[in-house]
Amino acid sequence: MANHSQLGFQDASSPIMEELVEFHDHALIVALAICSLVLYLLAHMLTEKLSSNAVDAQEVELIWTILPAIVLVLLALPSLQILYMMDEIDEPDLTLKAIGHQWYWSYEYTDFKDLSFDSYMVPTTDLPGGHFRLLEVDHRVVVPMESPIRVIITAGDVLHSWAVPTLGVKTDAIPGRLNQTSFIATRPGIFYGQCSEICGANHSYMPIVVESTPLPYFEAWSSLLSSS
């Protein structure tokens, strides 16, 4: 969960988010090196008199042509690796269908016969103590931890976006189209997200809450919900 003074990302709760945080740090180091080099060269040019040898040096031109290409390769290779990892969905243990509406989410556990529900934001007047305003819902998405989860995402009216930052998931919900993504929750916890596509007047009032639990707790929850 993010806080007001936080400058970095939320703690990663999935392997994909861990890779994204590492790539962010890697890109920052590269950007810092480039900025330091440019700042040094600017200071050197302002304080020193350039000689004709420095202006006409072909070695310098060769270096500042090859060096940017190397930097682009250093950024592109890990970026492409993460893109392929995010696209890959291998035999999920559970499939969840998320349907965006104005302004709530509907969920269907397609591996179960009768397990579906709507998830609405809890109004501030009904919010229990200790819960987060504008982020808590009446029905959370419960998933087993350390299991590959496939999420099929669509919308029933307008564009929405199903996003949970700590899981590294953000996928558009488009009417008439099925998009899919996947994640593995590496630890138990409650992870908050929101619709990330402006979808109308109450766009900011359709949060997403994913609760990751050990498998026995998930089985007990699913049995209880299916029988009710």
PDB file of C-alpha atoms in Angstrom:
ATOM      1  CA  MET A   1       0.000   0.000   0.000  1.00  0.00           C
ATOM      2  CA  ALA A   2       1.438   3.390  -0.988  1.00  0.00           C
ATOM      3  CA  ASN A   3       1.784   6.209   1.554  1.00  0.00           C
ATOM      4  CA  HIS A   4       1.887   9.983   1.225  1.00  0.00           C
ATOM      5  CA  SER A   5       5.678  10.368   1.541  1.00  0.00           C
ATOM      6  CA  GLN A   6       6.591   7.406  -0.672  1.00  0.00           C
ATOM      7  CA  LEU A   7       8.930   8.198  -3.564  1.00  0.00           C
ATOM      8  CA  GLY A   8       9.418   4.727  -5.044  1.00  0.00           C
ATOM      9  CA  PHE A   9       7.198   1.856  -6.097  1.00  0.00           C
ATOM     10  CA  GLN A  10       5.043  -0.213  -3.809  1.00  0.00           C
ATOM     11  CA  ASP A  11       6.645  -3.420  -2.514  1.00  0.00           C
ATOM     12  CA  ALA A  12       6.562  -6.004  -5.281  1.00  0.00           C
ATOM     13  CA  SER A  13       4.249  -8.960  -4.655  1.00  0.00           C
ATOM     14  CA  SER A  14       4.784 -10.854  -7.908  1.00  0.00           C
ATOM     15  CA  PRO A  15       7.816 -11.930  -9.966  1.00  0.00           C
ATOM     16  CA  ILE A  16       6.817  -9.608 -12.827  1.00  0.00           C
ATOM     17  CA  MET A  17       6.697  -6.575 -10.530  1.00  0.00           C
ATOM     18  CA  GLU A  18      10.096  -7.516  -9.094  1.00  0.00           C
ATOM     19  CA  GLU A  19      11.507  -7.539 -12.632  1.00  0.00           C
ATOM     20  CA  LEU A  20       9.865  -4.178 -13.395  1.00  0.00           C
ATOM     21  CA  VAL A  21      11.381  -2.589 -10.279  1.00  0.00           C
ATOM     22  CA  GLU A  22      14.822  -3.961 -11.150  1.00  0.00           C
ATOM     23  CA  PHE A  23      14.526  -2.630 -14.704  1.00  0.00           C
ATOM     24  CA  HIS A  24      13.455   0.774 -13.358  1.00  0.00           C
ATOM     25  CA  ASP A  25      16.566   0.900 -11.146  1.00  0.00           C
ATOM     26  CA  HIS A  26      18.740  -0.248 -14.063  1.00  0.00           C
ATOM     27  CA  ALA A  27      17.341   2.483 -16.341  1.00  0.00           C
ATOM     28  CA  LEU A  28      17.872   5.106 -13.630  1.00  0.00           C
ATOM     29  CA  ILE A  29      21.551   4.132 -13.290  1.00  0.00           C
ATOM     30  CA  VAL A  30      22.002   4.459 -17.067  1.00  0.00           C
ATOM     31  CA  ALA A  31      20.225   7.840 -17.092  1.00  0.00           C
ATOM     32  CA  LEU A  32      22.359   9.030 -14.152  1.00  0.00           C
ATOM     33  CA  ALA A  33      25.551   8.049 -15.982  1.00  0.00           C
ATOM     34  CA  ILE A  34      24.431   9.908 -19.136  1.00  0.00           C
ATOM     35  CA  CYS A  35      23.465  13.045 -17.182  1.00  0.00           C
ATOM     36  CA  SER A  36      26.771  13.008 -15.282  1.00  0.00           C
ATOM     37  CA  LEU A  37      28.756  12.700 -18.498  1.00  0.00           C
ATOM     38  CA  VAL A  38      26.824  15.493 -20.232  1.00  0.00           C
ATOM     39  CA  LEU A  39      27.153  17.758 -17.168  1.00  0.00           C
ATOM     40  CA  TYR A  40      30.903  17.135 -17.033  1.00  0.00           C
ATOM     41  CA  LEU A  41      31.323  17.909 -20.742  1.00  0.00           C
ATOM     42  CA  LEU A  42      29.270  21.105 -20.432  1.00  0.00           C
ATOM     43  CA  ALA A  43      31.332  22.275 -17.464  1.00  0.00           C
ATOM     44  CA  HIS A  44      34.541  21.409 -19.312  1.00  0.00           C
ATOM     45  CA  MET A  45      33.478  23.345 -22.427  1.00  0.00           C
ATOM     46  CA  LEU A  46      32.509  26.413 -20.363  1.00  0.00           C
ATOM     47  CA  THR A  47      35.728  26.504 -18.366  1.00  0.00           C
ATOM     48  CA  GLU A  48      38.323  25.298 -20.869  1.00  0.00           C
ATOM     49  CA  LYS A  49      39.315  26.588 -24.287  1.00  0.00           C
ATOM     50  CA  LEU A  50      38.769  23.977 -26.985  1.00  0.00           C
ATOM     51  CA  SER A  51      41.707  23.249 -29.224  1.00  0.00           C
ATOM     52  CA  SER A  52      41.427  22.484 -32.915  1.00  0.00           C
ATOM     53  CA  ASN A  53      42.434  18.891 -32.217  1.00  0.00           C
ATOM     54  CA  ALA A  54      39.438  18.412 -29.928  1.00  0.00           C
ATOM     55  CA  VAL A  55      37.019  19.980 -32.430  1.00  0.00           C
ATOM     56  CA  ASP A  56      38.180  17.880 -35.384  1.00  0.00           C
ATOM     57  CA  ALA A  57      38.895  14.627 -33.569  1.00  0.00           C
ATOM     58  CA  GLN A  58      37.322  11.718 -35.449  1.00  0.00           C
ATOM     59  CA  GLU A  59      37.811   9.461 -32.428  1.00  0.00           C
ATOM     60  CA  VAL A  60      35.388  11.628 -30.436  1.00  0.00           C
ATOM     61  CA  GLU A  61      32.810  11.498 -33.212  1.00  0.00           C
ATOM     62  CA  LEU A  62      33.148   7.719 -33.352  1.00  0.00           C
ATOM     63  CA  ILE A  63      32.679   7.401 -29.596  1.00  0.00           C
ATOM     64  CA  TRP A  64      29.577   9.595 -29.412  1.00  0.00           C
ATOM     65  CA  THR A  65      28.060   7.627 -32.296  1.00  0.00           C
ATOM     66  CA  ILE A  66      28.703   4.131 -30.880  1.00  0.00           C
ATOM     67  CA  LEU A  67      28.076   4.924 -27.200  1.00  0.00           C
ATOM     68  CA  PRO A  68      24.364   5.830 -27.606  1.00  0.00           C
ATOM     69  CA  ALA A  69      23.816   2.605 -29.570  1.00  0.00           C
ATOM     70  CA  ILE A  70      25.337   0.596 -26.709  1.00  0.00           C
ATOM     71  CA  VAL A  71      23.141   2.426 -24.205  1.00  0.00           C
ATOM     72  CA  LEU A  72      20.018   1.634 -26.257  1.00  0.00           C
ATOM     73  CA  VAL A  73      20.974  -2.054 -26.356  1.00  0.00           C
ATOM     74  CA  LEU A  74      21.493  -2.070 -22.567  1.00  0.00           C
ATOM     75  CA  LEU A  75      17.966  -0.679 -22.151  1.00  0.00           C
ATOM     76  CA  ALA A  76      16.237  -2.655 -24.911  1.00  0.00           C
ATOM     77  CA  LEU A  77      17.330  -6.198 -24.021  1.00  0.00           C
ATOM     78  CA  PRO A  78      15.950  -6.333 -20.438  1.00  0.00           C
ATOM     79  CA  SER A  79      12.864  -4.417 -21.562  1.00  0.00           C
ATOM     80  CA  LEU A  80      12.081  -6.983 -24.277  1.00  0.00           C
ATOM     81  CA  GLN A  81      12.686  -9.816 -21.825  1.00  0.00           C
ATOM     82  CA  ILE A  82      10.113  -8.393 -19.398  1.00  0.00           C
ATOM     83  CA  LEU A  83       7.596  -7.829 -22.239  1.00  0.00           C
ATOM     84  CA  TYR A  84       7.815 -11.499 -23.235  1.00  0.00           C
ATOM     85  CA  MET A  85       7.514 -12.568 -19.586  1.00  0.00           C
ATOM     86  CA  MET A  86       4.355 -10.479 -19.174  1.00  0.00           C
ATOM     87  CA  ASP A  87       2.839 -12.027 -22.317  1.00  0.00           C
ATOM     88  CA  GLU A  88       3.542 -15.612 -21.332  1.00  0.00           C
ATOM     89  CA  ILE A  89       0.723 -17.561 -19.661  1.00  0.00           C
ATOM     90  CA  ASP A  90       1.626 -21.179 -18.841  1.00  0.00           C
ATOM     91  CA  GLU A  91      -1.150 -23.520 -17.644  1.00  0.00           C
ATOM     92  CA  PRO A  92      -2.763 -21.328 -14.972  1.00  0.00           C
ATOM     93  CA  ASP A  93      -4.078 -22.961 -11.802  1.00  0.00           C
ATOM     94  CA  LEU A  94      -7.039 -20.589 -11.723  1.00  0.00           C
ATOM     95  CA  THR A  95      -8.855 -18.431 -14.271  1.00  0.00           C
ATOM     96  CA  LEU A  96     -10.626 -15.262 -13.175  1.00  0.00           C
ATOM     97  CA  LYS A  97     -12.848 -13.152 -15.412  1.00  0.00           C
ATOM     98  CA  ALA A  98     -13.132  -9.444 -14.569  1.00  0.00           C
ATOM     99  CA  ILE A  99     -15.885  -7.380 -16.205  1.00  0.00           C
ATOM    100  CA  GLY A 100     -15.859  -3.604 -15.866  1.00  0.00           C
ATOM    101  CA  HIS A 101     -19.114  -1.672 -15.501  1.00  0.00           C
ATOM    102  CA  GLN A 102     -20.019   1.916 -14.682  1.00  0.00           C
ATOM    103  CA  TRP A 103     -18.918   1.936 -11.906  1.00  0.00           C
ATOM    104  CA  TYR A 104     -18.158  -1.449 -10.360  1.00  0.00           C
ATOM    105  CA  TRP A 105     -16.453  -4.726 -11.229  1.00  0.00           C
ATOM    106  CA  SER A 106     -18.016  -8.141 -11.757  1.00  0.00           C
ATOM    107  CA  TYR A 107     -15.931 -11.275 -11.198  1.00  0.00           C
ATOM    108  CA  GLU A 108     -16.444 -14.848 -12.368  1.00  0.00           C
ATOM    109  CA  TYR A 109     -14.331 -17.810 -11.281  1.00  0.00           C
ATOM    110  CA  THR A 110     -14.688 -19.850 -14.458  1.00  0.00           C
ATOM    111  CA  ASP A 111     -13.200 -23.017 -12.910  1.00  0.00           C
ATOM    112  CA  PHE A 112     -16.125 -23.190 -10.467  1.00  0.00           C
ATOM    113  CA  LYS A 113     -19.764 -23.818 -11.314  1.00  0.00           C
ATOM    114  CA  ASP A 114     -21.513 -20.978  -9.467  1.00  0.00           C
ATOM    115  CA  LEU A 115     -18.887 -18.594  -8.186  1.00  0.00           C
ATOM    116  CA  SER A 116     -19.418 -15.009  -9.311  1.00  0.00           C
ATOM    117  CA  PHE A 117     -20.146 -11.690  -7.628  1.00  0.00           C
ATOM    118  CA  ASP A 118     -20.174  -7.925  -8.070  1.00  0.00           C
ATOM    119  CA  SER A 119     -17.631  -5.773  -6.279  1.00  0.00           C
ATOM    120  CA  TYR A 120     -18.695  -2.253  -5.253  1.00  0.00           C
ATOM    121  CA  MET A 121     -16.755   0.389  -3.378  1.00  0.00           C
ATOM    122  CA  VAL A 122     -17.725   0.696   0.281  1.00  0.00           C
ATOM    123  CA  PRO A 123     -19.136   4.210   0.902  1.00  0.00           C
ATOM    124  CA  THR A 124     -17.252   6.343   3.404  1.00  0.00           C
ATOM    125  CA  THR A 125     -20.267   6.402   5.746  1.00  0.00           C
ATOM    126  CA  ASP A 126     -20.251   2.567   5.949  1.00  0.00           C
ATOM    127  CA  LEU A 127     -16.470   2.119   6.092  1.00  0.00           C
ATOM    128  CA  PRO A 128     -15.253   0.084   9.118  1.00  0.00           C
ATOM    129  CA  GLY A 129     -12.458   1.507  11.216  1.00  0.00           C
ATOM    130  CA  GLY A 130      -8.956   0.882   9.902  1.00  0.00           C
ATOM    131  CA  HIS A 131     -10.034   0.433   6.273  1.00  0.00           C
ATOM    132  CA  PHE A 132      -8.945   2.668   3.402  1.00  0.00           C
ATOM    133  CA  ARG A 133     -11.360   5.270   2.073  1.00  0.00           C
ATOM    134  CA  LEU A 134     -12.159   4.985  -1.660  1.00  0.00           C
ATOM    135  CA  LEU A 135     -10.179   1.720  -1.861  1.00  0.00           C
ATOM    136  CA  GLU A 136     -12.192  -0.826   0.110  1.00  0.00           C
ATOM    137  CA  VAL A 137     -14.851  -2.999  -1.573  1.00  0.00           C
ATOM    138  CA  ASP A 138     -17.712  -5.132  -0.306  1.00  0.00           C
ATOM    139  CA  HIS A 139     -16.433  -8.285  -2.072  1.00  0.00           C
ATOM    140  CA  ARG A 140     -12.712  -8.860  -2.509  1.00  0.00           C
ATOM    141  CA  VAL A 141     -11.084 -10.992  -5.176  1.00  0.00           C
ATOM    142  CA  VAL A 142      -9.539 -13.925  -3.301  1.00  0.00           C
ATOM    143  CA  VAL A 143      -6.755 -15.927  -4.981  1.00  0.00           C
ATOM    144  CA  PRO A 144      -4.370 -18.632  -3.752  1.00  0.00           C
ATOM    145  CA  MET A 145      -0.806 -17.475  -3.263  1.00  0.00           C
ATOM    146  CA  GLU A 146       2.117 -18.927  -5.232  1.00  0.00           C
ATOM    147  CA  SER A 147      -0.248 -20.104  -7.970  1.00  0.00           C
ATOM    148  CA  PRO A 148      -0.363 -18.876 -11.585  1.00  0.00           C
ATOM    149  CA  ILE A 149      -3.569 -16.872 -12.016  1.00  0.00           C
ATOM    150  CA  ARG A 150      -4.964 -15.955 -15.429  1.00  0.00           C
ATOM    151  CA  VAL A 151      -7.246 -12.922 -15.564  1.00  0.00           C
ATOM    152  CA  ILE A 152      -9.564 -12.451 -18.540  1.00  0.00           C
ATOM    153  CA  ILE A 153     -10.649  -8.819 -18.704  1.00  0.00           C
ATOM    154  CA  THR A 154     -13.483  -7.184 -20.608  1.00  0.00           C
ATOM    155  CA  ALA A 155     -16.079  -4.417 -20.151  1.00  0.00           C
ATOM    156  CA  GLY A 156     -19.842  -4.238 -20.390  1.00  0.00           C
ATOM    157  CA  ASP A 157     -20.239  -0.580 -21.353  1.00  0.00           C
ATOM    158  CA  VAL A 158     -17.211   1.711 -21.810  1.00  0.00           C
ATOM    159  CA  LEU A 159     -13.422   1.423 -21.574  1.00  0.00           C
ATOM    160  CA  HIS A 160     -12.016   0.472 -18.175  1.00  0.00           C
ATOM    161  CA  SER A 161      -8.613  -0.723 -16.994  1.00  0.00           C
ATOM    162  CA  TRP A 162      -7.919  -3.410 -14.383  1.00  0.00           C
ATOM    163  CA  ALA A 163      -4.763  -2.343 -12.544  1.00  0.00           C
ATOM    164  CA  VAL A 164      -3.077  -3.575  -9.354  1.00  0.00           C
ATOM    165  CA  PRO A 165       0.362  -1.901  -9.077  1.00  0.00           C
ATOM    166  CA  THR A 166       1.944  -4.196  -6.476  1.00  0.00           C
ATOM    167  CA  LEU A 167       1.212  -7.216  -8.704  1.00  0.00           C
ATOM    168  CA  GLY A 168       2.536  -5.505 -11.833  1.00  0.00           C
ATOM    169  CA  VAL A 169      -0.825  -5.847 -13.599  1.00  0.00           C
ATOM    170  CA  LYS A 170      -2.540  -3.243 -15.770  1.00  0.00           C
ATOM    171  CA  THR A 171      -4.788  -4.331 -18.645  1.00  0.00           C
ATOM    172  CA  ASP A 172      -7.497  -2.453 -20.531  1.00  0.00           C
ATOM    173  CA  ALA A 173     -11.083  -3.688 -20.357  1.00  0.00           C
ATOM    174  CA  ILE A 174     -12.656  -3.141 -23.799  1.00  0.00           C
ATOM    175  CA  PRO A 175     -16.319  -3.841 -24.642  1.00  0.00           C
ATOM    176  CA  GLY A 176     -16.673  -6.768 -27.042  1.00  0.00           C
ATOM    177  CA  ARG A 177     -13.062  -7.866 -26.603  1.00  0.00           C
ATOM    178  CA  LEU A 178     -11.286 -10.240 -24.206  1.00  0.00           C
ATOM    179  CA  ASN A 179      -7.837  -9.251 -22.966  1.00  0.00           C
ATOM    180  CA  GLN A 180      -5.843 -11.465 -20.675  1.00  0.00           C
ATOM    181  CA  THR A 181      -2.995 -11.120 -18.232  1.00  0.00           C
ATOM    182  CA  SER A 182      -1.493 -13.252 -15.490  1.00  0.00           C
ATOM    183  CA  PHE A 183       0.258 -12.949 -12.155  1.00  0.00           C
ATOM    184  CA  ILE A 184       1.599 -15.004  -9.267  1.00  0.00           C
ATOM    185  CA  ALA A 185       1.135 -13.559  -5.786  1.00  0.00           C
ATOM    186  CA  THR A 186       4.333 -14.462  -3.941  1.00  0.00           C
ATOM    187  CA  ARG A 187       3.088 -13.641  -0.446  1.00  0.00           C
ATOM    188  CA  PRO A 188      -0.193 -13.416   1.451  1.00  0.00           C
ATOM    189  CA  GLY A 189      -1.713  -9.971   1.732  1.00  0.00           C
ATOM    190  CA  ILE A 190      -4.309  -7.511   0.522  1.00  0.00           C
ATOM    191  CA  PHE A 191      -3.403  -5.596  -2.627  1.00  0.00           C
ATOM    192  CA  TYR A 192      -5.245  -2.489  -3.778  1.00  0.00           C
ATOM    193  CA  GLY A 193      -5.768  -1.099  -7.253  1.00  0.00           C
ATOM    194  CA  GLN A 194      -8.129   1.148  -9.189  1.00  0.00           C
ATOM    195  CA  CYS A 195      -9.603   1.545 -12.639  1.00  0.00           C
ATOM    196  CA  SER A 196      -6.888   3.277 -14.660  1.00  0.00           C
ATOM    197  CA  GLU A 197      -8.965   4.394 -17.629  1.00  0.00           C
ATOM    198  CA  ILE A 198     -11.207   7.462 -17.390  1.00  0.00           C
ATOM    199  CA  CYS A 199     -14.643   5.881 -17.730  1.00  0.00           C
ATOM    200  CA  GLY A 200     -17.094   8.525 -16.606  1.00  0.00           C
ATOM    201  CA  ALA A 201     -18.168  10.661 -13.678  1.00  0.00           C
ATOM    202  CA  ASN A 202     -17.487   8.010 -11.013  1.00  0.00           C
ATOM    203  CA  HIS A 203     -14.275   6.699 -12.522  1.00  0.00           C
ATOM    204  CA  SER A 204     -12.422   7.137  -9.228  1.00  0.00           C
ATOM    205  CA  TYR A 205     -15.028   5.116  -7.314  1.00  0.00           C
ATOM    206  CA  MET A 206     -14.420   1.606  -8.684  1.00  0.00           C
ATOM    207  CA  PRO A 207     -11.449   0.199  -6.751  1.00  0.00           C
ATOM    208  CA  ILE A 208      -9.960  -3.274  -7.009  1.00  0.00           C
ATOM    209  CA  VAL A 209      -8.961  -5.364  -4.000  1.00  0.00           C
ATOM    210  CA  VAL A 210      -7.087  -8.659  -4.413  1.00  0.00           C
ATOM    211  CA  GLU A 211      -6.597 -10.825  -1.328  1.00  0.00           C
ATOM    212  CA  SER A 212      -3.888 -13.471  -1.548  1.00  0.00           C
ATOM    213  CA  THR A 213      -4.284 -16.405   0.863  1.00  0.00           C
ATOM    214  CA  PRO A 214      -2.794 -19.888   1.332  1.00  0.00           C
ATOM    215  CA  LEU A 215      -4.533 -22.580  -0.694  1.00  0.00           C
ATOM    216  CA  PRO A 216      -6.527 -24.166   2.201  1.00  0.00           C
ATOM    217  CA  TYR A 217      -8.044 -20.772   3.079  1.00  0.00           C
ATOM    218  CA  PHE A 218      -8.933 -20.163  -0.573  1.00  0.00           C
ATOM    219  CA  GLU A 219     -10.625 -23.562  -0.835  1.00  0.00           C
ATOM    220  CA  ALA A 220     -12.650 -22.875   2.315  1.00  0.00           C
ATOM    221  CA  TRP A 221     -13.650 -19.431   1.009  1.00  0.00           C
ATOM    222  CA  SER A 222     -14.701 -20.745  -2.411  1.00  0.00           C
ATOM    223  CA  SER A 223     -16.736 -23.571  -0.849  1.00  0.00           C
ATOM    224  CA  LEU A 224     -18.491 -21.147   1.468  1.00  0.00           C
ATOM    225  CA  LEU A 225     -19.282 -18.676  -1.320  1.00  0.00           C
ATOM    226  CA  SER A 226     -20.478 -21.403  -3.711  1.00  0.00           C
ATOM    227  CA  SER A 227     -22.885 -22.830  -1.129  1.00  0.00           C
ATOM    228  CA  SER A 228     -24.386 -19.450  -0.206  1.00  0.00           C
TER     229      SER A 228
END
